GROMACS .gro file of C-alpha atoms in nm:
model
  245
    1UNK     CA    1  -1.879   0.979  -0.471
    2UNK     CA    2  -1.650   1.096  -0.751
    3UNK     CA    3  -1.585   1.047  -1.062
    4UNK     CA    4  -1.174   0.943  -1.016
    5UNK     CA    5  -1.054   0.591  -1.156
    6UNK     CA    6  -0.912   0.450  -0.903
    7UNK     CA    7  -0.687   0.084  -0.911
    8UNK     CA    8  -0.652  -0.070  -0.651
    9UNK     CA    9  -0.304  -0.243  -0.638
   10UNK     CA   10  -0.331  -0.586  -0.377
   11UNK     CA   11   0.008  -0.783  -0.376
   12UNK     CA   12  -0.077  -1.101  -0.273
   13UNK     CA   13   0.124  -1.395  -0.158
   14UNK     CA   14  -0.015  -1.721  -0.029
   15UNK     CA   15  -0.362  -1.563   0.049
   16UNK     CA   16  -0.575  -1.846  -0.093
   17UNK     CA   17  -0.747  -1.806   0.293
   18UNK     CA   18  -0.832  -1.425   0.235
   19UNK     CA   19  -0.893  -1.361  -0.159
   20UNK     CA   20  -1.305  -1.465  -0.167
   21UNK     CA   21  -1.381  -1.229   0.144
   22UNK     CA   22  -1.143  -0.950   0.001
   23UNK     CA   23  -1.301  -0.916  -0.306
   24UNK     CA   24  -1.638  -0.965  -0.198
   25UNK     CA   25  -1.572  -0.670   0.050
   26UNK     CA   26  -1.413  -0.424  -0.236
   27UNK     CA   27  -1.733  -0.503  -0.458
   28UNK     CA   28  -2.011  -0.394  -0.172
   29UNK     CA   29  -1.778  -0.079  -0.105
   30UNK     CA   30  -1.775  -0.045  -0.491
   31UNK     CA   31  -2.167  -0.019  -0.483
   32UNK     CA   32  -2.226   0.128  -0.172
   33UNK     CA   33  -2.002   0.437  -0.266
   34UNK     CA   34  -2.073   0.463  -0.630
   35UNK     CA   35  -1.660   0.377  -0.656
   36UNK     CA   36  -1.496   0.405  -0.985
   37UNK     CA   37  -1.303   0.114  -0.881
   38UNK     CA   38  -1.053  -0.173  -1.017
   39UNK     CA   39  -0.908  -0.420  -0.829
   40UNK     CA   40  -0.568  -0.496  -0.936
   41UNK     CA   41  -0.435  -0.863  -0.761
   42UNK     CA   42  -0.111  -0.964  -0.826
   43UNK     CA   43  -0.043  -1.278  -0.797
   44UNK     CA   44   0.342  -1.330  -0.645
   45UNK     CA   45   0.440  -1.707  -0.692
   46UNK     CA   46   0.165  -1.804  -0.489
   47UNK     CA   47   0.249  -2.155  -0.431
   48UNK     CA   48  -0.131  -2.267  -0.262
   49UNK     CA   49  -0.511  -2.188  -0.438
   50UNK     CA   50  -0.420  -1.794  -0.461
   51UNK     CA   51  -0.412  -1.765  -0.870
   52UNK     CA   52  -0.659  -2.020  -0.901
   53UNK     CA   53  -0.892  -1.837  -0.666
   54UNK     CA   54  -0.817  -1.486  -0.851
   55UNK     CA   55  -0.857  -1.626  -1.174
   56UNK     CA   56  -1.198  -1.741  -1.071
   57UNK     CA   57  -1.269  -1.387  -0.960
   58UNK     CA   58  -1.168  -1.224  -1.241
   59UNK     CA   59  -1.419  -1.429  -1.440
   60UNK     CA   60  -1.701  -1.377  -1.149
   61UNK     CA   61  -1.645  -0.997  -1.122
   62UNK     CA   62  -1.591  -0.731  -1.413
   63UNK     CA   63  -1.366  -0.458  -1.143
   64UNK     CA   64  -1.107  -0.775  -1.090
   65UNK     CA   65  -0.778  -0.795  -1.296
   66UNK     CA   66  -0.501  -1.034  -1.248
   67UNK     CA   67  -0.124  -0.946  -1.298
   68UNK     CA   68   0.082  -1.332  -1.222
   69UNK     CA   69   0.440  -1.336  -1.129
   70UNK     CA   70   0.515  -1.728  -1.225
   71UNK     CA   71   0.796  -1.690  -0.914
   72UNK     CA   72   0.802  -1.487  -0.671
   73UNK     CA   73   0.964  -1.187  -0.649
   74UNK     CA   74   0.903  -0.975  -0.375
   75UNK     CA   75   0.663  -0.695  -0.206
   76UNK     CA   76   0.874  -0.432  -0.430
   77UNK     CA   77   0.799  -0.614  -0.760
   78UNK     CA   78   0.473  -0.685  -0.698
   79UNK     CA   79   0.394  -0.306  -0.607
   80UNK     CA   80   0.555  -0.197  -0.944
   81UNK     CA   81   0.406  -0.457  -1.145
   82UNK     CA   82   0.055  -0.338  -1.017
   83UNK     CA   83   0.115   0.062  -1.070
   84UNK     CA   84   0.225  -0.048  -1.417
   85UNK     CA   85  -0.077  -0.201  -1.446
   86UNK     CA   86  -0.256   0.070  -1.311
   87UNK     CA   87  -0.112   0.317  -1.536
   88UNK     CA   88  -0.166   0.116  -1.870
   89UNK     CA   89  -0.537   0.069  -1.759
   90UNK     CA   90  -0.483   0.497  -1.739
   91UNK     CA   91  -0.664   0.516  -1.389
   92UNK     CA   92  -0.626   0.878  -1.239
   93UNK     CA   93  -0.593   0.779  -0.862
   94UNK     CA   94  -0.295   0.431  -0.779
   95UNK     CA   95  -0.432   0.270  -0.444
   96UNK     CA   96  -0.250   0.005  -0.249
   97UNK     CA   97  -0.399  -0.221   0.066
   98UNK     CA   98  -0.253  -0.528   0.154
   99UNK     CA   99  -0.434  -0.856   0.088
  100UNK     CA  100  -0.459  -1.008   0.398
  101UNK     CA  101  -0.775  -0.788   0.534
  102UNK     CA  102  -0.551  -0.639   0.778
  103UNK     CA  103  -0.681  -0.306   0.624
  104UNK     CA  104  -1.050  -0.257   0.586
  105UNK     CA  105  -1.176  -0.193   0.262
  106UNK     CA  106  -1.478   0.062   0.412
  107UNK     CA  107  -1.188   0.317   0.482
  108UNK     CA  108  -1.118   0.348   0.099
  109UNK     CA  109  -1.380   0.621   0.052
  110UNK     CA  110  -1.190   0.831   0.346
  111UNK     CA  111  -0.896   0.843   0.144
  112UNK     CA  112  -1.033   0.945  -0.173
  113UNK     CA  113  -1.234   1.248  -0.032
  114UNK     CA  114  -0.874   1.348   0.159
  115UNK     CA  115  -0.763   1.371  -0.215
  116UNK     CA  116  -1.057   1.545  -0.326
  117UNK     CA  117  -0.923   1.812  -0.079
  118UNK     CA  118  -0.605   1.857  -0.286
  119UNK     CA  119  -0.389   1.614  -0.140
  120UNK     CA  120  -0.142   1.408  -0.396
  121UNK     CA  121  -0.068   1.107  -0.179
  122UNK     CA  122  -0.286   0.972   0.126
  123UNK     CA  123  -0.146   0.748   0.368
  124UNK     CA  124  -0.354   0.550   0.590
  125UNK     CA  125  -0.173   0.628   0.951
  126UNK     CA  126  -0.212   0.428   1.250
  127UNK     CA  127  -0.113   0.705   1.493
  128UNK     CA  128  -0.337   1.050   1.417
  129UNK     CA  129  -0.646   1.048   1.610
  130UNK     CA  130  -0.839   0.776   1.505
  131UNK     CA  131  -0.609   0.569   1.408
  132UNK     CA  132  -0.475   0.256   1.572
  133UNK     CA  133  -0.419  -0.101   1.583
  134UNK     CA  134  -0.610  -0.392   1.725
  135UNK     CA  135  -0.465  -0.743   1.818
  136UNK     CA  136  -0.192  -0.666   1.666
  137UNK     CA  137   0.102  -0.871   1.810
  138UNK     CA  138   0.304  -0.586   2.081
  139UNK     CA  139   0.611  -0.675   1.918
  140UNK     CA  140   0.484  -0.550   1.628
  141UNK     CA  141   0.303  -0.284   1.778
  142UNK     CA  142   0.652  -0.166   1.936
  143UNK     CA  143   0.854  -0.191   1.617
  144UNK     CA  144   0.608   0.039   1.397
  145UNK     CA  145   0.587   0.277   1.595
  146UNK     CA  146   0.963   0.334   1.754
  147UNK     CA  147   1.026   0.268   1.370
  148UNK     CA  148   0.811   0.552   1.226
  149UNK     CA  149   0.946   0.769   1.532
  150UNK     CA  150   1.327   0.736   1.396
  151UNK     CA  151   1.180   0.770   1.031
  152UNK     CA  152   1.013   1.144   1.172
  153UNK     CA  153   1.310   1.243   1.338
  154UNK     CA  154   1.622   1.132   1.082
  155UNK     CA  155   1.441   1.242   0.791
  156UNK     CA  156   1.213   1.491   0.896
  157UNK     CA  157   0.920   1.383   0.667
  158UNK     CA  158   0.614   1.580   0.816
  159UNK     CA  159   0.401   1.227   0.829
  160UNK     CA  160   0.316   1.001   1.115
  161UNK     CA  161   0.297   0.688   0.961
  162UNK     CA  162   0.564   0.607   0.653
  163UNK     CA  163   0.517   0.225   0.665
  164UNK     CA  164   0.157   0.121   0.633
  165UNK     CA  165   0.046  -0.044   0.305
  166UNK     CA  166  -0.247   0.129   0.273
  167UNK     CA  167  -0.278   0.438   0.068
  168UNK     CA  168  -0.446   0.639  -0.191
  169UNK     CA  169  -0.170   0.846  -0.422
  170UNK     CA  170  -0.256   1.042  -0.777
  171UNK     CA  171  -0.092   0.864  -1.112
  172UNK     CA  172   0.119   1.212  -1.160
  173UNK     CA  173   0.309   1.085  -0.850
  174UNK     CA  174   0.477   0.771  -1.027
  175UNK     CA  175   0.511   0.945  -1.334
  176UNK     CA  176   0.766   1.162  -1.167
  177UNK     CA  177   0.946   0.941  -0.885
  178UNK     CA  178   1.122   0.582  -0.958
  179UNK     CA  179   1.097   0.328  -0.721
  180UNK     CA  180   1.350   0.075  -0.696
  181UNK     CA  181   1.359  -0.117  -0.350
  182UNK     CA  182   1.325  -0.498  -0.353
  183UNK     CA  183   1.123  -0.562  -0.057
  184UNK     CA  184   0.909  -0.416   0.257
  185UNK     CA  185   1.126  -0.062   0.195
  186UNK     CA  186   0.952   0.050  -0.072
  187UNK     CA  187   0.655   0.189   0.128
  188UNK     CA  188   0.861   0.417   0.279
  189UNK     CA  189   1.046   0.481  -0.029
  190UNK     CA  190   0.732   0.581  -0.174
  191UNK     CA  191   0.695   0.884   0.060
  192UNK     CA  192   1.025   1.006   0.091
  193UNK     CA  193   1.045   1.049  -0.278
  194UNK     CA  194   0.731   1.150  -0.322
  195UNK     CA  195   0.798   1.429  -0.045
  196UNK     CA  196   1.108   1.524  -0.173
  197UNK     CA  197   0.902   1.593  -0.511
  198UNK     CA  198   0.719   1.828  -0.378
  199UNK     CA  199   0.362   1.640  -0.367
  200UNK     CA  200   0.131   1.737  -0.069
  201UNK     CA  201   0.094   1.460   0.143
  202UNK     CA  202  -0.193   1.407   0.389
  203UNK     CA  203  -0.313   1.146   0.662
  204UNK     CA  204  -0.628   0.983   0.743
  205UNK     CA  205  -0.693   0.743   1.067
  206UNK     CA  206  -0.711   0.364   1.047
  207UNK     CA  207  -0.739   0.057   1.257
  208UNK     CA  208  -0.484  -0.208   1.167
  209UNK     CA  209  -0.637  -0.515   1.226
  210UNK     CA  210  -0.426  -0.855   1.268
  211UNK     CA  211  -0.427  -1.156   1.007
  212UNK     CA  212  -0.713  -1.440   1.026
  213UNK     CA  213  -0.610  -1.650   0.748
  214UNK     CA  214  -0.208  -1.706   0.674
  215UNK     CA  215   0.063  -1.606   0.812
  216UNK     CA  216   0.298  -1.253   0.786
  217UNK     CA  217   0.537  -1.223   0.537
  218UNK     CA  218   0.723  -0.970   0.701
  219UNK     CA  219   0.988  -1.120   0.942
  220UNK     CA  220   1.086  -0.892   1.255
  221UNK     CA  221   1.472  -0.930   1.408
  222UNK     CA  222   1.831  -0.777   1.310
  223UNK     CA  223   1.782  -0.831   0.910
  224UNK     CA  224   1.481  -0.580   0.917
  225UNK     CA  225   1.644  -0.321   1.127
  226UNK     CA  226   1.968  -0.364   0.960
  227UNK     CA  227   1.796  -0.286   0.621
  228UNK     CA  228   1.575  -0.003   0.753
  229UNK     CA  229   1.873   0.158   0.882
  230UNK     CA  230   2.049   0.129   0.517
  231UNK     CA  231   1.709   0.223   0.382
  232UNK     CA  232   1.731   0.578   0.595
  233UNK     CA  233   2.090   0.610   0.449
  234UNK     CA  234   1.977   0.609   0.097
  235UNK     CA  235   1.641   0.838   0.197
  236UNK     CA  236   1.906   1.095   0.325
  237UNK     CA  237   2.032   1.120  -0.017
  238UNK     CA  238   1.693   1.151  -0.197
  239UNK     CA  239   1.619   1.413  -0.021
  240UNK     CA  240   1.981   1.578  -0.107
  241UNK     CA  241   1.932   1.539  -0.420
  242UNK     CA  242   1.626   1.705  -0.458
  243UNK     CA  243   1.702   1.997  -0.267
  244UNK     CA  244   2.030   2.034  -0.469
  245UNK     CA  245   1.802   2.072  -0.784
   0.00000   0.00000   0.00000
C-alpha cells in the first residue's frame, strides 16, 4: 500500500487480557495491506502477565518490539518512550492506538492513505461522518464530546476530535514540537502544538468500541476536568507563543 515505515506506538498497562488478540490483529492487517509496519508495546509497570505476554510476542513475531518501564509512569511517559523508540528505529510515519482494542486495527490503512494525501498528522475522530462510538458507557460518551466541543471553541483548533488515542502523524512532527504532559493531556497536547507548528492536520472516521478485557485507566470526575481546564490554560499559551514568532 506504500512504502512508509510506520511504528506503531501501544502503551499498555495491565492488558495481559488484550495483548495475544492485539497483535494477532496488527499482523493480518500487516499482510493483508502489504504494511511496512512495527509494533512498538510499551510495557508501563504492568503488574499482571502483560510483559510476559509481550516478551513472548516479540520472540513469536519479527514486527513486535518491547520498550519496559520497570514502574509505572504514566500515559505521557509511555507515549514518549515509544516515539523515542520510533525515531531511533528511524520509521518515517509515528502511529499511536491504544491497547485495549478499543480502536480497530483494520482502520490503520485509512489513516495512512489520508497522509499519502499530504496530511502531517491524522487523527482518528469519533464525530465526522463515519465516525462514532459503540457501547461506550454515556457518561463517557457525554464527556468526549462536550469536552472536544470546549477544546473547538477556547482554542479554535480546526479538528473535531483532539482526544482520541488513535492517530497516524509524520516523524518531522516530533522533531519539531516537545511534549511534556504527565498523563491523559498529552493527546491533546499533541495537536495543539502540532497546529500551532504549522503541520496540516486531517481527520478520518472511526468507531470507538468499549473494553472486553480490563478495566479503563482513565478516571472521569472533578480531577479530570480540573486538569483539562489547566491543560486549555497552558494550550492558550502555545498557541501565543507561536504566533508571536
Amino acid at each position: 500500500m506504500t512504502n512508509n515505515k510506520i511504528g506503531l506506538v501501544l502503551p499498555m498497562y495491565n492488558e495481559e487480557g488484550n495483548v495475544e488478540s492485539l497483535i494477532e490483529a496488527l499482523s493480518m492487517v500487516r499482510q493483508n495491506h502489504s504494511l511496512d509496519l512495527l509494533a512498538i508495546c510499551v510495557n508501563d509497570g504492568s503488574a499482571d502477565d502483560t510483559l510476559k505476554l509481550l516478551q513472548e510476542a516479540s520472540t513469536k513475531y519479527n514486527f513486535v518490539r518491547l520498550v519496559n518501564h520497570g514502574k509505572n509512569k504514566g500515559l505521557g511517559q509511555a507515549i514518549r518512550s515509544g516515539i523515542g523508540k520510533a525515531l531511533e528505529l528511524k520509521v518515517d510515519l509515528i502511529g499511536f492506538m491504544d491497547g485495549d482494542l478499543t480502536h480497530d486495527p483494520n482502520d490503520l490503512p485509512k489513516f495512512v492513505a489520508k497522509v499519502n494525501e499530504g496530511y502531517d498528522f491524522v487523527i482518528g475522530s469519533r464525530f465526522i461522518k463515519g465516525g462514532g462510538m459503540v457501547q461506550v458507557p454515556l457518561f463517557r460518551q457525554l464527556f468526549s464530546i462536550f469536552g472536544n466541543l470546549a477544546a473547538r471553541f477556547i482554542l479554535r483548533v480546526p479538528v473535531r476530535d483532539c482526544t482520541t488515542g488513535y492517530r497516524v502523524i509524520k516523524r518531522e512532527v516530533f522533531e519539531k514540537i516537545k511534549l511534556e504532559e504527565p498523563g491523559f493531556g498529552i493527546q491533546l497536547e499533541e495537536v495543539v502544538k502540532a497546529y500551532a507548528a504549522g503541520f496540516k492536520i486531517g481527520e478520518v472516521p472511526i468507531i470507538l468500541g468499549n473494553r472486553v478485557h480490563g478495566k479503563s485507566k482513565m478516571f472521569y470526575g472533578y480531577d479530570l476536568v480540573k486538569n483539562y481546564l489547566i491543560l486549555f490554560r497552558k494550550s492558550l499559551k502555545w498557541l501565543k507563543e507561536i504566533d508571536k514568532k
